Every structure is written in structure tokens, then in C-alpha cells.
PDB file of C-alpha atoms in Angstrom:
ATOM      1  CA  ASP A   1      -0.371   0.917 -26.175  1.00  0.00           C
ATOM      2  CA  GLN A   2       1.295   1.541 -22.823  1.00  0.00           C
ATOM      3  CA  GLN A   3       0.074   4.780 -21.312  1.00  0.00           C
ATOM      4  CA  VAL A   4       2.729   4.720 -18.581  1.00  0.00           C
ATOM      5  CA  LYS A   5       6.267   3.752 -19.521  1.00  0.00           C
ATOM      6  CA  GLN A   6       9.363   3.045 -17.513  1.00  0.00           C
ATOM      7  CA  ASN A   7      12.029   2.627 -20.148  1.00  0.00           C
ATOM      8  CA  SER A   8      14.816   1.453 -17.850  1.00  0.00           C
ATOM      9  CA  PRO A   9      14.232  -2.114 -16.631  1.00  0.00           C
ATOM     10  CA  SER A  10      17.155  -1.833 -14.232  1.00  0.00           C
ATOM     11  CA  LEU A  11      19.416   0.678 -12.511  1.00  0.00           C
ATOM     12  CA  SER A  12      22.489   0.184 -10.317  1.00  0.00           C
ATOM     13  CA  VAL A  13      23.722   2.899  -7.977  1.00  0.00           C
ATOM     14  CA  GLN A  14      26.440   3.107  -5.356  1.00  0.00           C
ATOM     15  CA  GLU A  15      25.345   3.461  -1.740  1.00  0.00           C
ATOM     16  CA  GLY A  16      25.172   7.115  -0.691  1.00  0.00           C
ATOM     17  CA  ARG A  17      24.729   8.403  -4.241  1.00  0.00           C
ATOM     18  CA  ILE A  18      21.535   9.638  -5.868  1.00  0.00           C
ATOM     19  CA  SER A  19      19.121   7.246  -7.599  1.00  0.00           C
ATOM     20  CA  ILE A  20      16.952   8.721 -10.343  1.00  0.00           C
ATOM     21  CA  LEU A  21      14.083   6.656 -11.692  1.00  0.00           C
ATOM     22  CA  ASN A  22      12.150   7.921 -14.685  1.00  0.00           C
ATOM     23  CA  CYS A  23       8.619   7.522 -15.965  1.00  0.00           C
ATOM     24  CA  ASP A  24       6.783   8.858 -19.022  1.00  0.00           C
ATOM     25  CA  TYR A  25       3.068   8.984 -19.685  1.00  0.00           C
ATOM     26  CA  THR A  26       0.913   9.685 -22.704  1.00  0.00           C
ATOM     27  CA  ASN A  27      -2.597  10.253 -21.344  1.00  0.00           C
ATOM     28  CA  SER A  28      -3.254  13.975 -20.797  1.00  0.00           C
ATOM     29  CA  MET A  29      -6.164  13.114 -18.481  1.00  0.00           C
ATOM     30  CA  PHE A  30      -3.833  11.783 -15.785  1.00  0.00           C
ATOM     31  CA  ASP A  31      -3.799  14.259 -12.930  1.00  0.00           C
ATOM     32  CA  TYR A  32      -2.155  12.350 -10.102  1.00  0.00           C
ATOM     33  CA  PHE A  33       0.919  10.180  -9.997  1.00  0.00           C
ATOM     34  CA  LEU A  34       2.328   7.732  -7.481  1.00  0.00           C
ATOM     35  CA  TRP A  35       5.455   5.693  -6.901  1.00  0.00           C
ATOM     36  CA  TYR A  36       5.369   2.238  -5.375  1.00  0.00           C
ATOM     37  CA  LYS A  37       8.183   0.053  -4.109  1.00  0.00           C
ATOM     38  CA  LYS A  38       8.051  -3.719  -4.291  1.00  0.00           C
ATOM     39  CA  TYR A  39      10.210  -6.342  -2.610  1.00  0.00           C
ATOM     40  CA  PRO A  40      10.163  -9.972  -3.817  1.00  0.00           C
ATOM     41  CA  ALA A  41       7.190 -12.041  -2.582  1.00  0.00           C
ATOM     42  CA  GLU A  42       5.477  -8.952  -1.162  1.00  0.00           C
ATOM     43  CA  GLY A  43       2.801  -6.589  -2.411  1.00  0.00           C
ATOM     44  CA  PRO A  44       3.709  -3.115  -3.669  1.00  0.00           C
ATOM     45  CA  THR A  45       3.878  -0.449  -0.977  1.00  0.00           C
ATOM     46  CA  PHE A  46       3.054   3.194  -1.535  1.00  0.00           C
ATOM     47  CA  LEU A  47       6.040   5.522  -1.468  1.00  0.00           C
ATOM     48  CA  ILE A  48       5.110   9.028  -2.559  1.00  0.00           C
ATOM     49  CA  SER A  49       2.615  10.818  -4.776  1.00  0.00           C
ATOM     50  CA  ILE A  50       2.134  14.105  -6.579  1.00  0.00           C
ATOM     51  CA  SER A  51      -0.853  15.844  -8.080  1.00  0.00           C
ATOM     52  CA  SER A  52      -0.759  17.709 -11.364  1.00  0.00           C
ATOM     53  CA  ILE A  53      -1.113  21.046  -9.579  1.00  0.00           C
ATOM     54  CA  LYS A  54       2.410  20.622  -8.186  1.00  0.00           C
ATOM     55  CA  ASP A  55       5.788  20.069  -9.793  1.00  0.00           C
ATOM     56  CA  LYS A  56       7.616  18.684  -6.788  1.00  0.00           C
ATOM     57  CA  ASN A  57       6.848  16.723  -3.647  1.00  0.00           C
ATOM     58  CA  GLU A  58       9.331  15.664  -0.975  1.00  0.00           C
ATOM     59  CA  ASP A  59       9.186  13.083   1.751  1.00  0.00           C
ATOM     60  CA  GLY A  60      12.442  12.499   3.551  1.00  0.00           C
ATOM     61  CA  ARG A  61      14.960  10.966   1.152  1.00  0.00           C
ATOM     62  CA  PHE A  62      12.378  10.702  -1.621  1.00  0.00           C
ATOM     63  CA  THR A  63      11.438  13.486  -4.024  1.00  0.00           C
ATOM     64  CA  VAL A  64       9.121  13.230  -7.003  1.00  0.00           C
ATOM     65  CA  PHE A  65       9.321  15.754  -9.832  1.00  0.00           C
ATOM     66  CA  LEU A  66       6.582  16.257 -12.394  1.00  0.00           C
ATOM     67  CA  ASN A  67       7.083  17.923 -15.781  1.00  0.00           C
ATOM     68  CA  LYS A  68       3.610  18.145 -17.275  1.00  0.00           C
ATOM     69  CA  SER A  69       4.660  19.688 -20.566  1.00  0.00           C
ATOM     70  CA  ALA A  70       7.019  16.758 -21.174  1.00  0.00           C
ATOM     71  CA  LYS A  71       4.617  14.236 -19.598  1.00  0.00           C
ATOM     72  CA  HIS A  72       7.497  13.022 -17.478  1.00  0.00           C
ATOM     73  CA  LEU A  73       8.017  12.298 -13.827  1.00  0.00           C
ATOM     74  CA  SER A  74      11.026  11.175 -11.880  1.00  0.00           C
ATOM     75  CA  LEU A  75      11.775   9.815  -8.425  1.00  0.00           C
ATOM     76  CA  HIS A  76      14.971  10.903  -6.713  1.00  0.00           C
ATOM     77  CA  ILE A  77      16.342   8.958  -3.764  1.00  0.00           C
ATOM     78  CA  VAL A  78      19.095  10.703  -1.829  1.00  0.00           C
ATOM     79  CA  PRO A  79      21.148   9.198  -0.325  1.00  0.00           C
ATOM     80  CA  SER A  80      20.542   5.704  -1.673  1.00  0.00           C
ATOM     81  CA  GLN A  81      20.757   2.833   0.802  1.00  0.00           C
ATOM     82  CA  PRO A  82      21.087  -0.928   0.231  1.00  0.00           C
ATOM     83  CA  GLY A  83      17.571  -1.379   1.688  1.00  0.00           C
ATOM     84  CA  ASP A  84      16.242   0.691  -1.214  1.00  0.00           C
ATOM     85  CA  SER A  85      17.026  -2.189  -3.576  1.00  0.00           C
ATOM     86  CA  ALA A  86      13.612  -3.167  -4.948  1.00  0.00           C
ATOM     87  CA  VAL A  87      11.394  -2.830  -8.013  1.00  0.00           C
ATOM     88  CA  TYR A  88       9.892   0.639  -8.347  1.00  0.00           C
ATOM     89  CA  PHE A  89       6.621   1.167 -10.191  1.00  0.00           C
ATOM     90  CA  CYS A  90       5.229   4.488 -11.241  1.00  0.00           C
ATOM     91  CA  ALA A  91       1.466   4.775 -11.551  1.00  0.00           C
ATOM     92  CA  ALA A  92      -0.899   7.397 -12.877  1.00  0.00           C
ATOM     93  CA  GLY A  93      -4.566   8.091 -12.463  1.00  0.00           C
ATOM     94  CA  ASP A  94      -7.387  10.280 -13.672  1.00  0.00           C
ATOM     95  CA  SER A  95      -9.410  11.714 -10.768  1.00  0.00           C
ATOM     96  CA  GLY A  96     -12.566  11.207 -12.829  1.00  0.00           C
ATOM     97  CA  SER A  97     -11.998   7.449 -13.244  1.00  0.00           C
ATOM     98  CA  ALA A  98     -13.030   5.668 -10.040  1.00  0.00           C
ATOM     99  CA  ARG A  99      -9.542   5.771  -8.528  1.00  0.00           C
ATOM    100  CA  GLN A 100      -8.096   3.419 -11.156  1.00  0.00           C
ATOM    101  CA  LEU A 101      -4.344   3.436 -11.549  1.00  0.00           C
ATOM    102  CA  THR A 102      -2.299   2.604 -14.634  1.00  0.00           C
ATOM    103  CA  PHE A 103       1.121   1.188 -13.799  1.00  0.00           C
ATOM    104  CA  GLY A 104       4.427   1.204 -15.609  1.00  0.00           C
ATOM    105  CA  SER A 105       6.419  -1.986 -16.085  1.00  0.00           C
ATOM    106  CA  GLY A 106       8.801  -1.254 -13.221  1.00  0.00           C
ATOM    107  CA  THR A 107      12.510  -0.536 -12.717  1.00  0.00           C
ATOM    108  CA  GLN A 108      14.716  -2.831 -10.649  1.00  0.00           C
ATOM    109  CA  LEU A 109      16.942  -0.629  -8.482  1.00  0.00           C
ATOM    110  CA  THR A 110      20.071  -2.187  -7.022  1.00  0.00           C
ATOM    111  CA  VAL A 111      22.026  -0.144  -4.485  1.00  0.00           C
ATOM    112  CA  LEU A 112      25.571  -1.466  -4.186  1.00  0.00           C
ATOM    113  CA  PRO A 113      27.311  -1.266  -0.799  1.00  0.00           C
TER     114      PRO A 113
ATOM    115  CA  ASP B   1      -5.241  -9.378  11.251  1.00  0.00           C
ATOM    116  CA  ALA B   2      -5.682  -5.767  10.270  1.00  0.00           C
ATOM    117  CA  GLY B   3      -5.092  -4.717   6.695  1.00  0.00           C
ATOM    118  CA  ILE B   4      -5.568  -6.578   3.466  1.00  0.00           C
ATOM    119  CA  THR B   5      -5.040 -10.313   3.144  1.00  0.00           C
ATOM    120  CA  GLN B   6      -5.098 -12.735   0.235  1.00  0.00           C
ATOM    121  CA  SER B   7      -5.553 -16.479   0.171  1.00  0.00           C
ATOM    122  CA  PRO B   8      -4.150 -18.795  -0.862  1.00  0.00           C
ATOM    123  CA  ARG B   9      -0.635 -17.384  -1.199  1.00  0.00           C
ATOM    124  CA  TYR B  10       0.320 -20.119  -3.681  1.00  0.00           C
ATOM    125  CA  LYS B  11      -1.881 -22.229  -5.898  1.00  0.00           C
ATOM    126  CA  ILE B  12      -1.242 -24.804  -8.597  1.00  0.00           C
ATOM    127  CA  THR B  13      -4.181 -25.839 -10.721  1.00  0.00           C
ATOM    128  CA  GLU B  14      -4.841 -27.599 -14.001  1.00  0.00           C
ATOM    129  CA  THR B  15      -6.085 -26.174 -17.257  1.00  0.00           C
ATOM    130  CA  GLY B  16      -9.857 -26.022 -17.331  1.00  0.00           C
ATOM    131  CA  ARG B  17     -10.368 -25.999 -13.577  1.00  0.00           C
ATOM    132  CA  GLN B  18     -12.215 -23.260 -11.754  1.00  0.00           C
ATOM    133  CA  VAL B  19     -10.231 -21.467  -9.088  1.00  0.00           C
ATOM    134  CA  THR B  20     -11.130 -18.642  -6.724  1.00  0.00           C
ATOM    135  CA  LEU B  21      -8.678 -16.226  -5.182  1.00  0.00           C
ATOM    136  CA  MET B  22      -9.806 -14.532  -1.996  1.00  0.00           C
ATOM    137  CA  CYS B  23      -9.219 -10.972  -0.849  1.00  0.00           C
ATOM    138  CA  HIS B  24     -10.258  -9.531   2.509  1.00  0.00           C
ATOM    139  CA  GLN B  25      -9.699  -6.034   3.923  1.00  0.00           C
ATOM    140  CA  THR B  26     -10.432  -4.753   7.414  1.00  0.00           C
ATOM    141  CA  TRP B  27     -10.405  -1.019   6.700  1.00  0.00           C
ATOM    142  CA  SER B  28     -13.928  -0.838   5.199  1.00  0.00           C
ATOM    143  CA  HIS B  29     -12.453   0.827   2.130  1.00  0.00           C
ATOM    144  CA  SER B  30     -15.011   1.467  -0.578  1.00  0.00           C
ATOM    145  CA  TYR B  31     -12.765   0.674  -3.538  1.00  0.00           C
ATOM    146  CA  MET B  32     -11.146  -2.662  -4.240  1.00  0.00           C
ATOM    147  CA  PHE B  33      -9.058  -3.812  -7.196  1.00  0.00           C
ATOM    148  CA  TRP B  34      -7.572  -6.936  -8.722  1.00  0.00           C
ATOM    149  CA  TYR B  35      -4.302  -6.785 -10.684  1.00  0.00           C
ATOM    150  CA  ARG B  36      -2.060  -9.326 -12.312  1.00  0.00           C
ATOM    151  CA  GLN B  37       1.695  -8.880 -12.506  1.00  0.00           C
ATOM    152  CA  ASP B  38       3.591 -10.311 -15.439  1.00  0.00           C
ATOM    153  CA  LEU B  39       7.165  -9.729 -16.516  1.00  0.00           C
ATOM    154  CA  GLY B  40       7.437  -6.750 -18.830  1.00  0.00           C
ATOM    155  CA  HIS B  41       3.870  -5.625 -18.161  1.00  0.00           C
ATOM    156  CA  GLY B  42       3.959  -4.329 -14.637  1.00  0.00           C
ATOM    157  CA  LEU B  43       0.589  -4.441 -12.919  1.00  0.00           C
ATOM    158  CA  ARG B  44      -2.508  -4.664 -15.076  1.00  0.00           C
ATOM    159  CA  LEU B  45      -5.997  -4.052 -13.767  1.00  0.00           C
ATOM    160  CA  ILE B  46      -8.401  -6.978 -14.123  1.00  0.00           C
ATOM    161  CA  TYR B  47     -11.519  -5.750 -12.296  1.00  0.00           C
ATOM    162  CA  TYR B  48     -12.372  -3.129  -9.752  1.00  0.00           C
ATOM    163  CA  SER B  49     -15.245  -2.313  -7.424  1.00  0.00           C
ATOM    164  CA  ALA B  50     -16.379   1.088  -6.152  1.00  0.00           C
ATOM    165  CA  ALA B  51     -18.668  -0.355  -3.462  1.00  0.00           C
ATOM    166  CA  ALA B  52     -20.529  -3.516  -2.535  1.00  0.00           C
ATOM    167  CA  ASP B  53     -22.488  -4.847  -5.518  1.00  0.00           C
ATOM    168  CA  ILE B  54     -20.733  -2.431  -7.930  1.00  0.00           C
ATOM    169  CA  THR B  55     -18.024  -3.915 -10.119  1.00  0.00           C
ATOM    170  CA  ASP B  56     -16.501  -2.997 -13.456  1.00  0.00           C
ATOM    171  CA  LYS B  57     -13.956  -4.293 -15.940  1.00  0.00           C
ATOM    172  CA  GLY B  58     -10.381  -3.164 -16.058  1.00  0.00           C
ATOM    173  CA  GLU B  59      -7.771  -3.566 -18.782  1.00  0.00           C
ATOM    174  CA  VAL B  60      -7.625  -7.397 -18.909  1.00  0.00           C
ATOM    175  CA  PRO B  61     -10.970  -8.866 -17.689  1.00  0.00           C
ATOM    176  CA  ASP B  62     -11.387 -11.796 -20.100  1.00  0.00           C
ATOM    177  CA  GLY B  63     -11.578 -15.172 -18.351  1.00  0.00           C
ATOM    178  CA  TYR B  64     -12.214 -13.672 -14.914  1.00  0.00           C
ATOM    179  CA  VAL B  65     -15.319 -13.096 -12.808  1.00  0.00           C
ATOM    180  CA  VAL B  66     -15.678 -11.046  -9.637  1.00  0.00           C
ATOM    181  CA  SER B  67     -18.340 -10.425  -7.042  1.00  0.00           C
ATOM    182  CA  ARG B  68     -18.623  -8.133  -4.061  1.00  0.00           C
ATOM    183  CA  SER B  69     -21.547  -8.931  -1.789  1.00  0.00           C
ATOM    184  CA  LYS B  70     -19.770  -7.495   1.289  1.00  0.00           C
ATOM    185  CA  THR B  71     -17.569  -4.407   1.510  1.00  0.00           C
ATOM    186  CA  GLU B  72     -14.656  -6.335   3.005  1.00  0.00           C
ATOM    187  CA  ASN B  73     -14.444  -9.210   0.497  1.00  0.00           C
ATOM    188  CA  PHE B  74     -13.637  -9.196  -3.208  1.00  0.00           C
ATOM    189  CA  PRO B  75     -13.086 -12.708  -4.611  1.00  0.00           C
ATOM    190  CA  LEU B  76     -11.675 -13.272  -8.096  1.00  0.00           C
ATOM    191  CA  THR B  77     -12.713 -16.416  -9.970  1.00  0.00           C
ATOM    192  CA  LEU B  78     -11.054 -17.973 -12.989  1.00  0.00           C
ATOM    193  CA  GLU B  79     -13.947 -19.944 -14.459  1.00  0.00           C
ATOM    194  CA  SER B  80     -11.810 -22.216 -16.650  1.00  0.00           C
ATOM    195  CA  ALA B  81      -8.132 -21.650 -15.998  1.00  0.00           C
ATOM    196  CA  THR B  82      -5.698 -21.374 -18.914  1.00  0.00           C
ATOM    197  CA  ARG B  83      -1.888 -21.403 -18.940  1.00  0.00           C
ATOM    198  CA  SER B  84      -1.886 -17.727 -19.929  1.00  0.00           C
ATOM    199  CA  GLN B  85      -3.451 -16.978 -16.546  1.00  0.00           C
ATOM    200  CA  THR B  86      -0.318 -18.143 -14.756  1.00  0.00           C
ATOM    201  CA  SER B  87       0.687 -14.987 -12.930  1.00  0.00           C
ATOM    202  CA  VAL B  88       0.961 -13.232  -9.590  1.00  0.00           C
ATOM    203  CA  TYR B  89      -2.335 -11.698  -8.544  1.00  0.00           C
ATOM    204  CA  PHE B  90      -2.609  -8.689  -6.261  1.00  0.00           C
ATOM    205  CA  CYS B  91      -5.648  -7.318  -4.531  1.00  0.00           C
ATOM    206  CA  ALA B  92      -5.727  -3.681  -3.423  1.00  0.00           C
ATOM    207  CA  SER B  93      -8.077  -1.304  -1.666  1.00  0.00           C
ATOM    208  CA  SER B  94      -8.488   2.446  -1.528  1.00  0.00           C
ATOM    209  CA  GLU B  95     -10.662   5.044   0.114  1.00  0.00           C
ATOM    210  CA  ARG B  96     -11.576   8.564  -0.806  1.00  0.00           C
ATOM    211  CA  SER B  97     -10.049  11.155   1.509  1.00  0.00           C
ATOM    212  CA  GLY B  98     -12.297  14.152   1.157  1.00  0.00           C
ATOM    213  CA  GLY B  99     -10.967  16.912  -1.058  1.00  0.00           C
ATOM    214  CA  ASP B 100      -7.358  15.886  -1.396  1.00  0.00           C
ATOM    215  CA  TYR B 101      -5.329  13.899  -3.870  1.00  0.00           C
ATOM    216  CA  SER B 102      -4.767  10.827  -1.693  1.00  0.00           C
ATOM    217  CA  TYR B 103      -5.403   8.200  -4.309  1.00  0.00           C
ATOM    218  CA  GLU B 104      -3.004   5.604  -3.018  1.00  0.00           C
ATOM    219  CA  GLN B 105      -4.024   1.983  -3.077  1.00  0.00           C
ATOM    220  CA  TYR B 106      -2.964  -0.509  -0.419  1.00  0.00           C
ATOM    221  CA  PHE B 107      -1.924  -3.904  -1.680  1.00  0.00           C
ATOM    222  CA  GLY B 108      -2.176  -7.411  -0.322  1.00  0.00           C
ATOM    223  CA  PRO B 109       0.805  -9.804  -0.347  1.00  0.00           C
ATOM    224  CA  GLY B 110      -0.237 -11.491  -3.598  1.00  0.00           C
ATOM    225  CA  THR B 111      -1.207 -14.974  -4.778  1.00  0.00           C
ATOM    226  CA  ARG B 112       1.150 -16.837  -7.078  1.00  0.00           C
ATOM    227  CA  LEU B 113      -0.998 -18.948  -9.406  1.00  0.00           C
ATOM    228  CA  THR B 114       0.408 -21.610 -11.694  1.00  0.00           C
ATOM    229  CA  VAL B 115      -1.833 -23.253 -14.290  1.00  0.00           C
ATOM    230  CA  THR B 116      -0.415 -26.523 -15.646  1.00  0.00           C
TER     231      THR B 116
END
């Protein structure tokens, strides 16, 4: 049973528009959430995170929203750029579990010029 | 080189062979992790370590062995490789930042393993 789900395997967006990537989780013990970006033949790189005590966190063009009651988080990228084309993974963790992360299956974002 | 490195980057081996994937980090992070990435499954945790000589199983540990005699190294061994272990393997490290929610892990470049 997947505890972290990314239901959209792919997403295409026009350059300059907003990209919205979604993630759902089932484990109520998760209290921190992260987004990673991955290019082909490279390791994932950390993008942005949010703890369960917040509902929004911004870093430049990237904003993560957390809706705890719906067990849903989303990553907004505004404006989208062609260099943002990559696979995006959401991950969740329980602060009582030795810093383990549970990852979703990823969403391939393609930003069209 | 500073950071986290993995070797080899590519490996082809035969069914039944033993193979070891190496992971080295220069940050002296306490926590280290091994993941495998497969299509449709994202990243799945194989084993993790909270410190030297402390290791524990993750979600998919069967067929794998780890050790951590030094903080900076965390090798992953497939004792008798099977075709189902064909995958991309990522090592990661993390460190506790006192009092905050900085739980990010830093990943190596990965090892693509093919078992024939």
C-alpha cells in the first residue's frame, strides 16, 4: 500500500505559466514533507520542504502548500521555465522515525517553450 | 571531491554473483540511506544507518546486506544477484539540524545495475 501517491505520471505546461504538481498521503504520522527534482542520470536534488505546523512555504518561484485535513500537498512553480523539465518526487517523513523518507512515484514535468 | 559519491556508476553482472555498491560522503553526516528506483515505484528504501555500526532495514531489504564501520562509507552488497535487482541505486545522507525541520537528504549520482 503506497503511503505517498503522485497520481499524475506526467504534466505538460507552457513556459511562463504555472505548474501545479500534486501529492497525497495516507499516514497521519507524517509531519514533514519535501519535494525533490530529478534530471536523467543524476541523483534527486532537494527543492523545498514544509513541516506540518505550516500550510505554506515559499522559496523563489517554488511554493509548497499543505492541506493536512485532506492529506494533500502541492508544489506550485511560477513562472515555469524549460529548465524546470524534470521528474518531481514528493516525500514524507515522521520525525520519530530516524529521518526516513517515503517517496511518491514521481511526476514528469515538461515545460514547453 | 566534496559531497556524496557512488561507485561504480554502471555495473553489469550475472545472476548469482555477489556485487558491492560503494557510497562515500565527506560531510560526516550521521544518517545514510540506500534506495532503489524502479519505474512506477519511485524511490524505495532498502537500508538505512543512523551512525557507524547502526543499521536497520527499510521497505525492501531482502537480498541485500549493508555495513557501516566508518561514518563516511556505507556499502551495499547483493549477496547473490537476481534479475529483479536490476535497478538504479541511490545513496543519500542526512544530518540533524538542531531543533528545526531540516530533514532533507542529499543524494549521490546513482549506480545503474543490470543483472543478466
